[in-house]
Amino acid sequence: MKVARQNIHWENHQKHIPTVEEEGGRVWGCFRSCFLQSAAPYTEGIAYKILKNDLGIDLREAPGHTSCGAIGYHGDVTKLETQMVIAARNFSVAHYELGVDNLFSFCVTSFANYTEMIQLWQEDPQLREYTAKTLKETTGRDFWIPQVCGYPSVVHASDIFYANRHILAAKAKYSLKGIKAVDHIGCHYAKIFPGEVVGGCEFPRVLVGLLEAFGAEIVDYPERRHCCGMGFRNCAFPENRDYTASSVYKKLSSLKETHPDCDLILTNCPGCTVFLDAEQGTIKEVLGVEFNIPVMDYAQLTGLLLGYDPFKDCGFNAKVVPIEPLLDKIGIPYDKSKTPEERRRPF
Amino acid sequence: MGKLIEELKQDIQYQHGMNACLNCGICTAVCPAAEVYDYSPREVMNICHQEDEEALIELLKSDKIWYCGQCFSCTPRCPRGNSAARVILALRRLSIRYGYFAESEKGRQQLFAKRVFGENLLKRGLTLLATNITPQNFPELGEFWEYYFEHMKEMREWWGVPMDLENSPGSHRIIPEKDMEELRAIYKATGALELMEAIEKGMEKKLGSKEEVEKYWQTWLETGDSRNYQLKKEKEEDK
């Protein structure tokens, strides 16, 4: 066999995520994303519908679980100690109140944050002891570490879509045959703990596997792994957001140069989903350059192909780049008697 | 060895982020911040490596440590297993503890981080709130986001993600008060409140009074750009 870098990475970076047909894959505890529920709430909406209705997963979520606080961590208002105890609290709530062993998060930064805390506890008994003791003292709760297939870890929501991709593809009403697509993996999904990523950080399989299962042709481009520029304090404060727009410009210029016919970018990170789309508007306004590349997350794409409504279910009415040309190309119907504005403004 | 160097070396983020930097510059080559700012993670690593107290203090007072976007693109590419992004986490906390953050324009933005992310967590248990993503502060989200923002409650129900439900799981829910009390206790016991307080105090010291801090905050709320607030020194120079 020809030894390409892909093979080497693939061998080193596999984790088992149970499908709904396996033990441990039918009940999941989940953590909400504070970024998604603020900036793209419809994405969690469609993910829920698919996980529950199409995959039949028993999703468990406690009212009392909180944000992991990692935006505050990477935004420098909390400490590592804080992150450890909050993670332990959320794990404890999920296990002792909801009876779940395996957990996933909708946010990639939560995924990285929880992975970091679990690995620190594994490596350093003192940190584990500190966390368990502080958790007990502040909340009265008991320490517990989540496991996926017996391995101390959590996974990301896109991992579950990936694991169940063939089941989803078999149910799909539409196919991506003839569609050229590329993934954009969230930095905090892949780059902090590449060993916890399906396929590693340079050649991750999580979204490419989903796209291929739906029949898409994958394209590659030089800046494929460049960050979208969300950058926490850089996107959060308008005076820093030239950082975000510049990163999007760098990426999309590279894509357009290499594959001007690429039809869509698939994401798994809340920040990328929002800013790769939104900054195309800024770039058009400031530089007069139009990319018009639809950006969507794994749940929105799966929703479209399963036959959910592009606007009411998948939320494409709040995006900057129009989705209709792609819907036409795939052959997904929508109400053409309405104007684009009418489709996007239901009230 | 200086006091700050000693303190930095005690930080677990520093211990995990800094092994031995060979100054190859791969981190800078792949860094999105280095692309747009006068910033080089290699330079930051180099300064830390030298263990020169004065150079470290200068770094902690500068904009540089605040340019990093925390994407960790540097981390998997480093051939020596260092993480500049992780070292930045340690440097920023040191800068806040000593009030040095208030000496730079980008550092002073920590007041917004504290009053947005920090206060959101303490009041709602959520780091970001739906009401933070205003069309005024995020004009790039476009006209359809403006429409959504005006019809937030109805739109979220229409999408099947109703907001602000009490005693219920779900999007943007109201977290029960007993859980909020636990969260606040964690913030206090783990030193996060102290860190947030250091941001308020550092700003007060730099700007001269609590009133000036409020003016700085108001300027940002009203214009979305803290550079519209003039520091006393800048005002005097104008005269």
PDB file of C-alpha atoms in Angstrom, chain A residues 29-252:
ATOM      1  CA  GLY A  29     -26.403  13.119  27.614  1.00  0.00           C
ATOM      2  CA  CYS A  30     -25.838  16.432  25.884  1.00  0.00           C
ATOM      3  CA  PHE A  31     -24.537  19.884  26.643  1.00  0.00           C
ATOM      4  CA  ARG A  32     -25.902  22.977  24.909  1.00  0.00           C
ATOM      5  CA  SER A  33     -23.691  25.567  23.253  1.00  0.00           C
ATOM      6  CA  CYS A  34     -23.998  29.134  24.541  1.00  0.00           C
ATOM      7  CA  PHE A  35     -22.601  30.396  21.224  1.00  0.00           C
ATOM      8  CA  LEU A  36     -25.165  28.506  19.128  1.00  0.00           C
ATOM      9  CA  GLN A  37     -28.119  29.395  21.309  1.00  0.00           C
ATOM     10  CA  SER A  38     -27.153  33.062  20.956  1.00  0.00           C
ATOM     11  CA  ALA A  39     -25.914  33.377  17.381  1.00  0.00           C
ATOM     12  CA  ALA A  40     -27.449  30.420  15.483  1.00  0.00           C
ATOM     13  CA  PRO A  41     -30.174  28.790  17.620  1.00  0.00           C
ATOM     14  CA  TYR A  42     -31.762  26.970  14.656  1.00  0.00           C
ATOM     15  CA  THR A  43     -28.706  24.697  14.296  1.00  0.00           C
ATOM     16  CA  GLU A  44     -29.311  23.060  17.672  1.00  0.00           C
ATOM     17  CA  GLY A  45     -33.007  22.876  16.731  1.00  0.00           C
ATOM     18  CA  ILE A  46     -32.396  20.808  13.590  1.00  0.00           C
ATOM     19  CA  ALA A  47     -29.700  18.693  15.305  1.00  0.00           C
ATOM     20  CA  TYR A  48     -32.203  17.758  18.016  1.00  0.00           C
ATOM     21  CA  LYS A  49     -34.890  16.823  15.475  1.00  0.00           C
ATOM     22  CA  ILE A  50     -32.502  14.528  13.593  1.00  0.00           C
ATOM     23  CA  LEU A  51     -30.972  12.887  16.668  1.00  0.00           C
ATOM     24  CA  LYS A  52     -34.391  12.238  18.219  1.00  0.00           C
ATOM     25  CA  ASN A  53     -36.697  11.604  15.260  1.00  0.00           C
ATOM     26  CA  ASP A  54     -34.410  10.095  12.644  1.00  0.00           C
ATOM     27  CA  LEU A  55     -31.861   8.295  14.807  1.00  0.00           C
ATOM     28  CA  GLY A  56     -34.211   7.594  17.715  1.00  0.00           C
ATOM     29  CA  ILE A  57     -31.662   8.634  20.318  1.00  0.00           C
ATOM     30  CA  ASP A  58     -32.805   9.129  23.897  1.00  0.00           C
ATOM     31  CA  LEU A  59     -31.295  12.590  24.480  1.00  0.00           C
ATOM     32  CA  ARG A  60     -30.950  13.626  28.097  1.00  0.00           C
ATOM     33  CA  GLU A  61     -30.272  17.156  29.220  1.00  0.00           C
ATOM     34  CA  ALA A  62     -30.563  18.595  32.723  1.00  0.00           C
ATOM     35  CA  PRO A  63     -32.134  22.028  33.298  1.00  0.00           C
ATOM     36  CA  GLY A  64     -29.378  22.714  35.836  1.00  0.00           C
ATOM     37  CA  HIS A  65     -26.350  22.159  33.602  1.00  0.00           C
ATOM     38  CA  THR A  66     -24.529  25.393  32.825  1.00  0.00           C
ATOM     39  CA  SER A  67     -22.241  26.721  30.116  1.00  0.00           C
ATOM     40  CA  CYS A  68     -18.816  25.114  30.390  1.00  0.00           C
ATOM     41  CA  GLY A  69     -17.516  28.683  30.657  1.00  0.00           C
ATOM     42  CA  ALA A  70     -14.735  28.130  28.126  1.00  0.00           C
ATOM     43  CA  ILE A  71     -15.477  31.364  26.262  1.00  0.00           C
ATOM     44  CA  GLY A  72     -14.711  33.028  29.578  1.00  0.00           C
ATOM     45  CA  TYR A  73     -11.601  30.843  29.886  1.00  0.00           C
ATOM     46  CA  HIS A  74     -10.204  31.702  26.448  1.00  0.00           C
ATOM     47  CA  GLY A  75     -11.552  35.226  27.014  1.00  0.00           C
ATOM     48  CA  ASP A  76      -9.482  35.396  30.218  1.00  0.00           C
ATOM     49  CA  VAL A  77     -12.024  35.949  32.959  1.00  0.00           C
ATOM     50  CA  THR A  78     -11.889  32.469  34.523  1.00  0.00           C
ATOM     51  CA  LYS A  79      -9.133  30.121  35.661  1.00  0.00           C
ATOM     52  CA  LEU A  80      -8.183  26.531  34.924  1.00  0.00           C
ATOM     53  CA  GLU A  81      -9.367  25.583  38.436  1.00  0.00           C
ATOM     54  CA  THR A  82     -12.777  27.114  37.670  1.00  0.00           C
ATOM     55  CA  GLN A  83     -13.052  25.168  34.420  1.00  0.00           C
ATOM     56  CA  MET A  84     -12.215  21.901  36.155  1.00  0.00           C
ATOM     57  CA  VAL A  85     -14.851  22.246  38.850  1.00  0.00           C
ATOM     58  CA  ILE A  86     -17.565  23.479  36.467  1.00  0.00           C
ATOM     59  CA  ALA A  87     -16.849  20.546  34.136  1.00  0.00           C
ATOM     60  CA  ALA A  88     -17.007  18.164  37.095  1.00  0.00           C
ATOM     61  CA  ARG A  89     -20.321  19.691  38.166  1.00  0.00           C
ATOM     62  CA  ASN A  90     -21.872  19.277  34.717  1.00  0.00           C
ATOM     63  CA  PHE A  91     -20.633  15.671  34.533  1.00  0.00           C
ATOM     64  CA  SER A  92     -21.980  14.927  38.001  1.00  0.00           C
ATOM     65  CA  VAL A  93     -25.399  16.413  37.171  1.00  0.00           C
ATOM     66  CA  ALA A  94     -25.592  14.333  33.972  1.00  0.00           C
ATOM     67  CA  HIS A  95     -24.593  11.083  35.643  1.00  0.00           C
ATOM     68  CA  TYR A  96     -26.359  11.255  39.004  1.00  0.00           C
ATOM     69  CA  GLU A  97     -29.495  13.147  37.913  1.00  0.00           C
ATOM     70  CA  LEU A  98     -30.005  11.754  34.415  1.00  0.00           C
ATOM     71  CA  GLY A  99     -28.265   8.396  34.631  1.00  0.00           C
ATOM     72  CA  VAL A 100     -26.066   8.825  31.562  1.00  0.00           C
ATOM     73  CA  ASP A 101     -22.516   7.576  31.079  1.00  0.00           C
ATOM     74  CA  ASN A 102     -21.673   9.010  27.679  1.00  0.00           C
ATOM     75  CA  LEU A 103     -21.891  12.669  26.814  1.00  0.00           C
ATOM     76  CA  PHE A 104     -21.510  14.960  23.840  1.00  0.00           C
ATOM     77  CA  SER A 105     -21.449  18.721  23.422  1.00  0.00           C
ATOM     78  CA  PHE A 106     -22.796  20.891  20.614  1.00  0.00           C
ATOM     79  CA  CYS A 107     -19.841  23.265  20.868  1.00  0.00           C
ATOM     80  CA  VAL A 108     -16.295  22.400  19.835  1.00  0.00           C
ATOM     81  CA  THR A 109     -14.816  24.634  22.518  1.00  0.00           C
ATOM     82  CA  SER A 110     -16.828  22.745  25.143  1.00  0.00           C
ATOM     83  CA  PHE A 111     -15.549  19.508  23.590  1.00  0.00           C
ATOM     84  CA  ALA A 112     -11.936  20.700  23.894  1.00  0.00           C
ATOM     85  CA  ASN A 113     -12.545  22.102  27.367  1.00  0.00           C
ATOM     86  CA  TYR A 114     -14.081  18.894  28.724  1.00  0.00           C
ATOM     87  CA  THR A 115     -11.377  16.807  27.011  1.00  0.00           C
ATOM     88  CA  GLU A 116      -8.700  18.990  28.594  1.00  0.00           C
ATOM     89  CA  MET A 117     -10.158  18.592  32.080  1.00  0.00           C
ATOM     90  CA  ILE A 118     -10.580  14.804  31.746  1.00  0.00           C
ATOM     91  CA  GLN A 119      -6.987  14.443  30.511  1.00  0.00           C
ATOM     92  CA  LEU A 120      -5.644  16.631  33.324  1.00  0.00           C
ATOM     93  CA  TRP A 121      -7.461  14.492  35.908  1.00  0.00           C
ATOM     94  CA  GLN A 122      -6.036  11.348  34.317  1.00  0.00           C
ATOM     95  CA  GLU A 123      -2.496  12.699  34.253  1.00  0.00           C
ATOM     96  CA  ASP A 124      -2.386  14.450  37.590  1.00  0.00           C
ATOM     97  CA  PRO A 125      -4.008  12.863  40.663  1.00  0.00           C
ATOM     98  CA  GLN A 126      -3.549  16.110  42.599  1.00  0.00           C
ATOM     99  CA  LEU A 127      -5.761  18.037  40.168  1.00  0.00           C
ATOM    100  CA  ARG A 128      -8.336  15.285  40.312  1.00  0.00           C
ATOM    101  CA  GLU A 129      -8.285  15.399  44.092  1.00  0.00           C
ATOM    102  CA  TYR A 130      -8.567  19.213  44.101  1.00  0.00           C
ATOM    103  CA  THR A 131     -11.538  19.051  41.732  1.00  0.00           C
ATOM    104  CA  ALA A 132     -13.402  16.349  43.659  1.00  0.00           C
ATOM    105  CA  LYS A 133     -12.833  18.152  46.959  1.00  0.00           C
ATOM    106  CA  THR A 134     -13.840  21.602  45.686  1.00  0.00           C
ATOM    107  CA  LEU A 135     -16.898  20.163  43.931  1.00  0.00           C
ATOM    108  CA  LYS A 136     -18.040  18.539  47.160  1.00  0.00           C
ATOM    109  CA  GLU A 137     -17.397  21.666  49.230  1.00  0.00           C
ATOM    110  CA  THR A 138     -19.130  24.092  46.854  1.00  0.00           C
ATOM    111  CA  THR A 139     -22.044  21.962  45.635  1.00  0.00           C
ATOM    112  CA  GLY A 140     -22.222  18.807  47.768  1.00  0.00           C
ATOM    113  CA  ARG A 141     -22.004  16.769  44.553  1.00  0.00           C
ATOM    114  CA  ASP A 142     -19.895  13.705  43.824  1.00  0.00           C
ATOM    115  CA  PHE A 143     -17.096  13.559  41.307  1.00  0.00           C
ATOM    116  CA  TRP A 144     -17.569  11.398  38.215  1.00  0.00           C
ATOM    117  CA  ILE A 145     -15.743  11.065  34.877  1.00  0.00           C
ATOM    118  CA  PRO A 146     -17.775  10.361  31.712  1.00  0.00           C
ATOM    119  CA  GLN A 147     -16.846   7.499  29.400  1.00  0.00           C
ATOM    120  CA  VAL A 148     -17.511   6.675  25.777  1.00  0.00           C
ATOM    121  CA  CYS A 149     -17.138   2.928  25.154  1.00  0.00           C
ATOM    122  CA  GLY A 150     -15.227   2.607  28.408  1.00  0.00           C
ATOM    123  CA  TYR A 151     -12.688   5.296  27.527  1.00  0.00           C
ATOM    124  CA  PRO A 152     -12.696   8.411  29.754  1.00  0.00           C
ATOM    125  CA  SER A 153     -13.791  11.076  27.269  1.00  0.00           C
ATOM    126  CA  VAL A 154     -16.657  13.032  25.764  1.00  0.00           C
ATOM    127  CA  VAL A 155     -17.416  13.427  22.057  1.00  0.00           C
ATOM    128  CA  HIS A 156     -18.764  16.208  19.866  1.00  0.00           C
ATOM    129  CA  ALA A 157     -22.253  16.193  18.294  1.00  0.00           C
ATOM    130  CA  SER A 158     -20.687  15.957  14.814  1.00  0.00           C
ATOM    131  CA  ASP A 159     -18.984  12.708  15.913  1.00  0.00           C
ATOM    132  CA  ILE A 160     -22.435  11.157  16.420  1.00  0.00           C
ATOM    133  CA  PHE A 161     -23.560  12.245  12.958  1.00  0.00           C
ATOM    134  CA  TYR A 162     -20.326  10.775  11.571  1.00  0.00           C
ATOM    135  CA  ALA A 163     -20.765   7.466  13.405  1.00  0.00           C
ATOM    136  CA  ASN A 164     -24.344   7.159  12.114  1.00  0.00           C
ATOM    137  CA  ARG A 165     -23.616   8.553   8.631  1.00  0.00           C
ATOM    138  CA  HIS A 166     -24.590   5.423   6.710  1.00  0.00           C
ATOM    139  CA  ILE A 167     -27.921   5.172   8.542  1.00  0.00           C
ATOM    140  CA  LEU A 168     -28.578   8.863   7.785  1.00  0.00           C
ATOM    141  CA  ALA A 169     -27.512   8.486   4.147  1.00  0.00           C
ATOM    142  CA  ALA A 170     -29.881   5.520   3.723  1.00  0.00           C
ATOM    143  CA  LYS A 171     -32.763   7.700   4.971  1.00  0.00           C
ATOM    144  CA  ALA A 172     -31.845  10.738   2.848  1.00  0.00           C
ATOM    145  CA  LYS A 173     -34.370  11.913   0.242  1.00  0.00           C
ATOM    146  CA  TYR A 174     -31.772  13.882  -1.703  1.00  0.00           C
ATOM    147  CA  SER A 175     -28.162  13.223  -2.589  1.00  0.00           C
ATOM    148  CA  LEU A 176     -25.064  15.368  -3.014  1.00  0.00           C
ATOM    149  CA  LYS A 177     -24.098  13.584  -6.235  1.00  0.00           C
ATOM    150  CA  GLY A 178     -22.547  16.180  -8.541  1.00  0.00           C
ATOM    151  CA  ILE A 179     -21.955  18.609  -5.653  1.00  0.00           C
ATOM    152  CA  LYS A 180     -18.428  19.761  -4.845  1.00  0.00           C
ATOM    153  CA  ALA A 181     -17.873  20.389  -1.180  1.00  0.00           C
ATOM    154  CA  VAL A 182     -15.169  20.939   1.407  1.00  0.00           C
ATOM    155  CA  ASP A 183     -15.037  20.692   5.173  1.00  0.00           C
ATOM    156  CA  HIS A 184     -13.957  23.397   7.585  1.00  0.00           C
ATOM    157  CA  ILE A 185     -13.174  21.793  10.927  1.00  0.00           C
ATOM    158  CA  GLY A 186     -13.403  23.873  14.102  1.00  0.00           C
ATOM    159  CA  CYS A 187      -9.934  24.566  15.541  1.00  0.00           C
ATOM    160  CA  HIS A 188     -11.049  23.515  19.012  1.00  0.00           C
ATOM    161  CA  TYR A 189     -12.410  20.236  17.644  1.00  0.00           C
ATOM    162  CA  ALA A 190      -9.125  19.275  16.000  1.00  0.00           C
ATOM    163  CA  LYS A 191      -6.096  21.275  17.023  1.00  0.00           C
ATOM    164  CA  ILE A 192      -5.963  21.130  20.815  1.00  0.00           C
ATOM    165  CA  PHE A 193      -6.278  17.355  21.136  1.00  0.00           C
ATOM    166  CA  PRO A 194      -5.630  15.865  17.666  1.00  0.00           C
ATOM    167  CA  GLY A 195      -5.582  12.403  19.257  1.00  0.00           C
ATOM    168  CA  GLU A 196      -9.279  12.756  20.153  1.00  0.00           C
ATOM    169  CA  VAL A 197     -10.290  13.566  16.584  1.00  0.00           C
ATOM    170  CA  VAL A 198     -11.553  11.175  13.936  1.00  0.00           C
ATOM    171  CA  GLY A 199      -8.641  11.327  11.503  1.00  0.00           C
ATOM    172  CA  GLY A 200      -6.440  13.862  13.337  1.00  0.00           C
ATOM    173  CA  CYS A 201      -6.105  17.573  12.728  1.00  0.00           C
ATOM    174  CA  GLU A 202      -4.659  17.741   9.211  1.00  0.00           C
ATOM    175  CA  PHE A 203      -6.817  15.025   7.636  1.00  0.00           C
ATOM    176  CA  PRO A 204      -9.924  14.806   9.819  1.00  0.00           C
ATOM    177  CA  ARG A 205     -12.621  12.435   8.588  1.00  0.00           C
ATOM    178  CA  VAL A 206     -15.541  13.616  10.675  1.00  0.00           C
ATOM    179  CA  LEU A 207     -17.159  15.936   8.100  1.00  0.00           C
ATOM    180  CA  VAL A 208     -15.571  14.493   4.965  1.00  0.00           C
ATOM    181  CA  GLY A 209     -16.982  11.100   5.925  1.00  0.00           C
ATOM    182  CA  LEU A 210     -20.464  12.590   6.246  1.00  0.00           C
ATOM    183  CA  LEU A 211     -20.166  14.451   2.921  1.00  0.00           C
ATOM    184  CA  GLU A 212     -18.935  11.326   1.131  1.00  0.00           C
ATOM    185  CA  ALA A 213     -21.746   9.224   2.611  1.00  0.00           C
ATOM    186  CA  PHE A 214     -24.185  11.713   1.048  1.00  0.00           C
ATOM    187  CA  GLY A 215     -22.392  11.423  -2.310  1.00  0.00           C
ATOM    188  CA  ALA A 216     -20.444  14.700  -2.486  1.00  0.00           C
ATOM    189  CA  GLU A 217     -17.136  15.152  -4.274  1.00  0.00           C
ATOM    190  CA  ILE A 218     -14.535  16.562  -1.874  1.00  0.00           C
ATOM    191  CA  VAL A 219     -12.209  19.343  -3.017  1.00  0.00           C
ATOM    192  CA  ASP A 220      -8.999  20.468  -1.300  1.00  0.00           C
ATOM    193  CA  TYR A 221      -7.379  23.917  -1.125  1.00  0.00           C
ATOM    194  CA  PRO A 222      -4.215  25.373   0.458  1.00  0.00           C
ATOM    195  CA  GLU A 223      -5.804  27.281   3.354  1.00  0.00           C
ATOM    196  CA  ARG A 224      -8.272  24.527   4.231  1.00  0.00           C
ATOM    197  CA  ARG A 225      -7.002  24.281   7.821  1.00  0.00           C
ATOM    198  CA  HIS A 226      -6.637  28.018   8.437  1.00  0.00           C
ATOM    199  CA  CYS A 227      -8.803  29.258  11.318  1.00  0.00           C
ATOM    200  CA  CYS A 228     -12.052  31.069  10.422  1.00  0.00           C
ATOM    201  CA  GLY A 229     -10.903  33.971  12.594  1.00  0.00           C
ATOM    202  CA  MET A 230     -13.591  33.712  15.275  1.00  0.00           C
ATOM    203  CA  GLY A 231     -10.776  34.290  17.760  1.00  0.00           C
ATOM    204  CA  PHE A 232     -12.846  34.915  20.952  1.00  0.00           C
ATOM    205  CA  ARG A 233     -11.925  38.515  21.936  1.00  0.00           C
ATOM    206  CA  ASN A 234     -11.345  39.199  18.236  1.00  0.00           C
ATOM    207  CA  CYS A 235     -14.897  38.503  17.106  1.00  0.00           C
ATOM    208  CA  ALA A 236     -16.558  39.546  20.351  1.00  0.00           C
ATOM    209  CA  PHE A 237     -15.415  43.179  20.259  1.00  0.00           C
ATOM    210  CA  PRO A 238     -16.310  44.972  16.999  1.00  0.00           C
ATOM    211  CA  GLU A 239     -13.075  46.994  17.023  1.00  0.00           C
ATOM    212  CA  ASN A 240     -11.072  43.739  16.652  1.00  0.00           C
ATOM    213  CA  ARG A 241     -13.225  42.089  14.038  1.00  0.00           C
ATOM    214  CA  ASP A 242     -10.970  43.024  11.105  1.00  0.00           C
ATOM    215  CA  TYR A 243      -9.057  39.961  12.346  1.00  0.00           C
ATOM    216  CA  THR A 244     -12.106  37.789  11.660  1.00  0.00           C
ATOM    217  CA  ALA A 245     -12.920  39.289   8.267  1.00  0.00           C
ATOM    218  CA  SER A 246      -9.256  39.015   7.168  1.00  0.00           C
ATOM    219  CA  SER A 247      -9.093  35.338   8.103  1.00  0.00           C
ATOM    220  CA  VAL A 248     -12.276  34.576   6.162  1.00  0.00           C
ATOM    221  CA  TYR A 249     -10.924  36.526   3.178  1.00  0.00           C
ATOM    222  CA  LYS A 250      -7.644  34.580   3.244  1.00  0.00           C
ATOM    223  CA  LYS A 251      -9.452  31.245   3.351  1.00  0.00           C
ATOM    224  CA  LEU A 252     -12.101  31.929   0.760  1.00  0.00           C
TER     225      LEU A 252
END
